[in-house]
PDB file of C-alpha atoms in Angstrom:
ATOM      1  CA  MET D 202     -26.734  18.930  -2.066  1.00  0.00           C
ATOM      2  CA  ASN D 203     -24.514  21.751  -0.879  1.00  0.00           C
ATOM      3  CA  ALA D 204     -21.382  21.822  -0.903  1.00  0.00           C
ATOM      4  CA  THR D 205     -20.950  23.355   2.814  1.00  0.00           C
ATOM      5  CA  ALA D 206     -22.794  20.496   3.964  1.00  0.00           C
ATOM      6  CA  PRO D 207     -20.934  17.416   5.659  1.00  0.00           C
ATOM      7  CA  ILE D 208     -20.773  14.704   4.443  1.00  0.00           C
ATOM      8  CA  ASP D 209     -22.052  11.461   5.482  1.00  0.00           C
ATOM      9  CA  ALA D 210     -20.873   8.588   3.773  1.00  0.00           C
ATOM     10  CA  ILE D 211     -18.045   7.793   0.209  1.00  0.00           C
ATOM     11  CA  ARG D 212     -17.702   5.694  -2.657  1.00  0.00           C
ATOM     12  CA  LEU D 213     -15.100   2.968  -1.061  1.00  0.00           C
ATOM     13  CA  ASP D 214     -12.632   3.520  -4.219  1.00  0.00           C
ATOM     14  CA  LYS D 215     -12.340   7.268  -3.335  1.00  0.00           C
ATOM     15  CA  TRP D 216     -12.008   7.201   1.064  1.00  0.00           C
ATOM     16  CA  LEU D 217      -8.624   4.551  -0.330  1.00  0.00           C
ATOM     17  CA  TRP D 218      -7.364   7.493  -1.983  1.00  0.00           C
ATOM     18  CA  ALA D 219      -8.594   9.844   0.398  1.00  0.00           C
ATOM     19  CA  ALA D 220      -6.754   7.810   3.332  1.00  0.00           C
ATOM     20  CA  ARG D 221      -3.467   8.042   1.511  1.00  0.00           C
ATOM     21  CA  PHE D 222      -3.683   3.780   0.728  1.00  0.00           C
ATOM     22  CA  PHE D 223      -3.307   3.748  -3.274  1.00  0.00           C
ATOM     23  CA  LYS D 224      -1.650   6.562  -4.894  1.00  0.00           C
ATOM     24  CA  THR D 225      -4.833   7.082  -7.292  1.00  0.00           C
ATOM     25  CA  ARG D 226      -8.599   5.848  -6.987  1.00  0.00           C
ATOM     26  CA  HIS D 227      -6.993   3.746 -10.979  1.00  0.00           C
ATOM     27  CA  LEU D 228      -4.939   1.616  -8.658  1.00  0.00           C
ATOM     28  CA  ALA D 229      -7.848   1.604  -5.809  1.00  0.00           C
ATOM     29  CA  VAL D 230     -10.391   0.576  -7.960  1.00  0.00           C
ATOM     30  CA  GLU D 231      -7.874  -2.242  -9.580  1.00  0.00           C
ATOM     31  CA  ALA D 232      -6.758  -3.742  -5.466  1.00  0.00           C
ATOM     32  CA  ILE D 233     -11.244  -3.965  -4.493  1.00  0.00           C
ATOM     33  CA  ASN D 234     -11.823  -5.817  -8.080  1.00  0.00           C
ATOM     34  CA  GLY D 235      -8.906  -7.790  -7.502  1.00  0.00           C
ATOM     35  CA  GLY D 236     -10.537  -8.754  -3.633  1.00  0.00           C
ATOM     36  CA  LYS D 237      -8.278  -7.537  -1.996  1.00  0.00           C
ATOM     37  CA  VAL D 238      -9.860  -4.559  -0.073  1.00  0.00           C
ATOM     38  CA  GLN D 239     -13.100  -6.288   1.985  1.00  0.00           C
ATOM     39  CA  VAL D 240     -15.538  -4.018   3.775  1.00  0.00           C
ATOM     40  CA  ASN D 241     -17.144  -6.089   7.349  1.00  0.00           C
ATOM     41  CA  GLY D 242     -15.849  -9.015   5.637  1.00  0.00           C
ATOM     42  CA  CYS D 243     -16.781  -9.298   2.355  1.00  0.00           C
ATOM     43  CA  ARG D 244     -15.957  -8.093  -0.828  1.00  0.00           C
ATOM     44  CA  ALA D 245     -16.715  -5.367  -1.611  1.00  0.00           C
ATOM     45  CA  LYS D 246     -17.637  -3.018  -5.560  1.00  0.00           C
ATOM     46  CA  PRO D 247     -16.501   0.035  -6.041  1.00  0.00           C
ATOM     47  CA  GLY D 248     -18.662   1.923  -5.595  1.00  0.00           C
ATOM     48  CA  ARG D 249     -19.679   0.847  -2.080  1.00  0.00           C
ATOM     49  CA  GLU D 250     -20.714   2.960   0.115  1.00  0.00           C
ATOM     50  CA  VAL D 251     -18.186   3.501   3.544  1.00  0.00           C
ATOM     51  CA  ARG D 252     -19.848   5.329   6.320  1.00  0.00           C
ATOM     52  CA  PRO D 253     -18.030   5.789   9.777  1.00  0.00           C
ATOM     53  CA  GLY D 254     -17.828   2.364  12.059  1.00  0.00           C
ATOM     54  CA  MET D 255     -17.429   0.099   9.310  1.00  0.00           C
ATOM     55  CA  ARG D 256     -14.576  -2.106   9.264  1.00  0.00           C
ATOM     56  CA  LEU D 257     -12.170  -2.225   5.718  1.00  0.00           C
ATOM     57  CA  THR D 258      -9.467  -5.227   5.539  1.00  0.00           C
ATOM     58  CA  ILE D 259      -6.680  -3.269   3.245  1.00  0.00           C
ATOM     59  CA  HIS D 260      -3.920  -5.844   1.601  1.00  0.00           C
ATOM     60  CA  LYS D 261      -1.254  -4.340  -0.529  1.00  0.00           C
ATOM     61  CA  GLU D 262       1.198  -6.113  -1.802  1.00  0.00           C
ATOM     62  CA  SER D 263       2.462  -8.407   1.822  1.00  0.00           C
ATOM     63  CA  LEU D 264       1.447  -6.370   3.582  1.00  0.00           C
ATOM     64  CA  ALA D 265      -2.126  -5.900   5.604  1.00  0.00           C
ATOM     65  CA  TRP D 266      -3.794  -3.245   7.661  1.00  0.00           C
ATOM     66  CA  GLU D 267      -7.301  -3.771   9.849  1.00  0.00           C
ATOM     67  CA  VAL D 268      -9.102   0.016   9.913  1.00  0.00           C
ATOM     68  CA  GLN D 269     -12.302   1.338  11.483  1.00  0.00           C
ATOM     69  CA  VAL D 270     -13.159   4.325   9.481  1.00  0.00           C
ATOM     70  CA  LEU D 271     -13.734   7.212  11.557  1.00  0.00           C
ATOM     71  CA  GLY D 272     -14.457   9.796   9.424  1.00  0.00           C
ATOM     72  CA  VAL D 273     -14.554  10.601   5.599  1.00  0.00           C
ATOM     73  CA  SER D 274     -13.573  13.089   3.074  1.00  0.00           C
ATOM     74  CA  GLN D 275     -13.706  13.909  -0.117  1.00  0.00           C
ATOM     75  CA  GLN D 276     -10.257  16.132  -0.969  1.00  0.00           C
ATOM     76  CA  ARG D 277      -7.024  13.977  -0.341  1.00  0.00           C
ATOM     77  CA  ARG D 278      -5.480  15.481   2.433  1.00  0.00           C
ATOM     78  CA  PRO D 279      -2.031  16.266   4.179  1.00  0.00           C
ATOM     79  CA  ALA D 280      -1.013  11.927   5.843  1.00  0.00           C
ATOM     80  CA  VAL D 281      -1.575  13.717   8.665  1.00  0.00           C
ATOM     81  CA  GLU D 282      -5.081  14.468   8.121  1.00  0.00           C
ATOM     82  CA  ALA D 283      -5.601  11.576   6.464  1.00  0.00           C
ATOM     83  CA  ALA D 284      -4.275   9.078   9.412  1.00  0.00           C
ATOM     84  CA  GLN D 285      -7.345  10.432  11.477  1.00  0.00           C
ATOM     85  CA  LEU D 286     -10.008   8.761   8.708  1.00  0.00           C
ATOM     86  CA  TYR D 287      -9.213   5.637  10.591  1.00  0.00           C
ATOM     87  CA  LEU D 288      -8.327   4.392  13.596  1.00  0.00           C
ATOM     88  CA  GLU D 289      -6.131   0.660  13.025  1.00  0.00           C
ATOM     89  CA  ASP D 290      -6.120  -2.486  15.225  1.00  0.00           C
ATOM     90  CA  GLU D 291      -3.608  -2.979  17.396  1.00  0.00           C
ATOM     91  CA  SER D 292      -2.703  -6.021  16.035  1.00  0.00           C
ATOM     92  CA  SER D 293      -2.849  -5.158  12.578  1.00  0.00           C
ATOM     93  CA  ARG D 294       0.186  -2.736  13.688  1.00  0.00           C
ATOM     94  CA  THR D 295       2.585  -5.208  15.310  1.00  0.00           C
ATOM     95  CA  ARG D 296       1.917  -7.859  13.119  1.00  0.00           C
ATOM     96  CA  ARG D 297       2.713  -5.836   9.634  1.00  0.00           C
ATOM     97  CA  GLU D 298       6.089  -3.532  11.484  1.00  0.00           C
ATOM     98  CA  GLU D 299       7.041  -7.358  12.623  1.00  0.00           C
ATOM     99  CA  GLN D 300       7.187  -7.999   8.724  1.00  0.00           C
ATOM    100  CA  LEU D 301       8.995  -4.373   7.457  1.00  0.00           C
ATOM    101  CA  ARG D 302      11.302  -5.079  10.136  1.00  0.00           C
ATOM    102  CA  ARG D 303      11.935  -8.474   8.886  1.00  0.00           C
ATOM    103  CA  GLN D 304      11.785  -7.272   5.117  1.00  0.00           C
ATOM    104  CA  ARG D 305      14.598  -3.835   6.372  1.00  0.00           C
ATOM    105  CA  GLU D 306      16.351  -6.848   7.972  1.00  0.00           C
ATOM    106  CA  ALA D 307      16.753  -9.978   5.164  1.00  0.00           C
ATOM    107  CA  GLY D 308      19.191  -7.128   2.920  1.00  0.00           C
ATOM    108  CA  PRO D 309      17.748  -5.680  -0.873  1.00  0.00           C
ATOM    109  CA  GLN D 310      16.456  -8.981  -3.064  1.00  0.00           C
ATOM    110  CA  ASP D 311      17.594  -9.474  -6.382  1.00  0.00           C
ATOM    111  CA  HIS D 312      15.352 -10.386  -8.527  1.00  0.00           C
ATOM    112  CA  GLY D 313      17.970 -12.240 -11.274  1.00  0.00           C
ATOM    113  CA  GLY D 314      18.500  -8.133 -13.064  1.00  0.00           C
ATOM    114  CA  GLY D 315      17.027  -8.652 -16.286  1.00  0.00           C
ATOM    115  CA  ARG D 316      19.567  -9.404 -20.064  1.00  0.00           C
ATOM    116  CA  PRO D 317      23.218  -8.447 -18.727  1.00  0.00           C
ATOM    117  CA  THR D 318      24.448  -4.882 -19.588  1.00  0.00           C
ATOM    118  CA  LYS D 319      27.151  -4.433 -22.152  1.00  0.00           C
ATOM    119  CA  ARG D 320      29.480  -3.565 -18.789  1.00  0.00           C
ATOM    120  CA  ASP D 321      28.719  -7.621 -18.287  1.00  0.00           C
ATOM    121  CA  ARG D 322      28.796  -9.361 -21.710  1.00  0.00           C
ATOM    122  CA  ARG D 323      32.624  -7.850 -21.899  1.00  0.00           C
ATOM    123  CA  GLN D 324      33.624  -9.106 -18.131  1.00  0.00           C
ATOM    124  CA  PHE D 325      31.909 -12.619 -20.014  1.00  0.00           C
ATOM    125  CA  GLU D 326      34.075 -11.678 -22.826  1.00  0.00           C
ATOM    126  CA  ARG D 327      37.133 -11.099 -20.912  1.00  0.00           C
ATOM    127  CA  LEU D 328      36.390 -14.191 -18.618  1.00  0.00           C
ATOM    128  CA  ASN D 329      35.770 -16.398 -21.472  1.00  0.00           C
ATOM    129  CA  LEU D 330      39.430 -15.627 -23.335  1.00  0.00           C
ATOM    130  CA  ALA D 331      40.591 -16.088 -20.138  1.00  0.00           C
ATOM    131  CA  GLN D 332      39.342 -19.465 -19.931  1.00  0.00           C
ATOM    132  CA  GLY D 333      40.277 -20.257 -23.609  1.00  0.00           C
ATOM    133  CA  SER D 334      43.967 -19.240 -22.769  1.00  0.00           C
ATOM    134  CA  GLU D 335      44.111 -21.260 -19.985  1.00  0.00           C
ATOM    135  CA  ARG D 336      43.797 -24.575 -22.129  1.00  0.00           C
TER     136      ARG D 336
END
């Protein structure tokens, strides 16, 4: 294979990495194997070849993209260049932006926080001592 020859197809996991949907190829492979990425409406394997004109549906966390592949690249390029590899559907973009707006309005979520810190423990002890002296 000639290094200067233009490529017309690339592995799905490598395309997702080059287009900056996932930070590593390993994360892209996990998403594909988990059914989070569909090619032309069907589940795919990481080694599936992606060519311009194919349609991809990508689910990542709570967001979803519906894109059409415009080009392929074997290298991970800057975000501006990576965005030229695909065209996102307008309906997909508006849904995603609306969901991001709702998440920002909701504010940060507290997921329990795990174990109490040393500071928390001291505050609990002070509260328990104060309640014990009132009785």
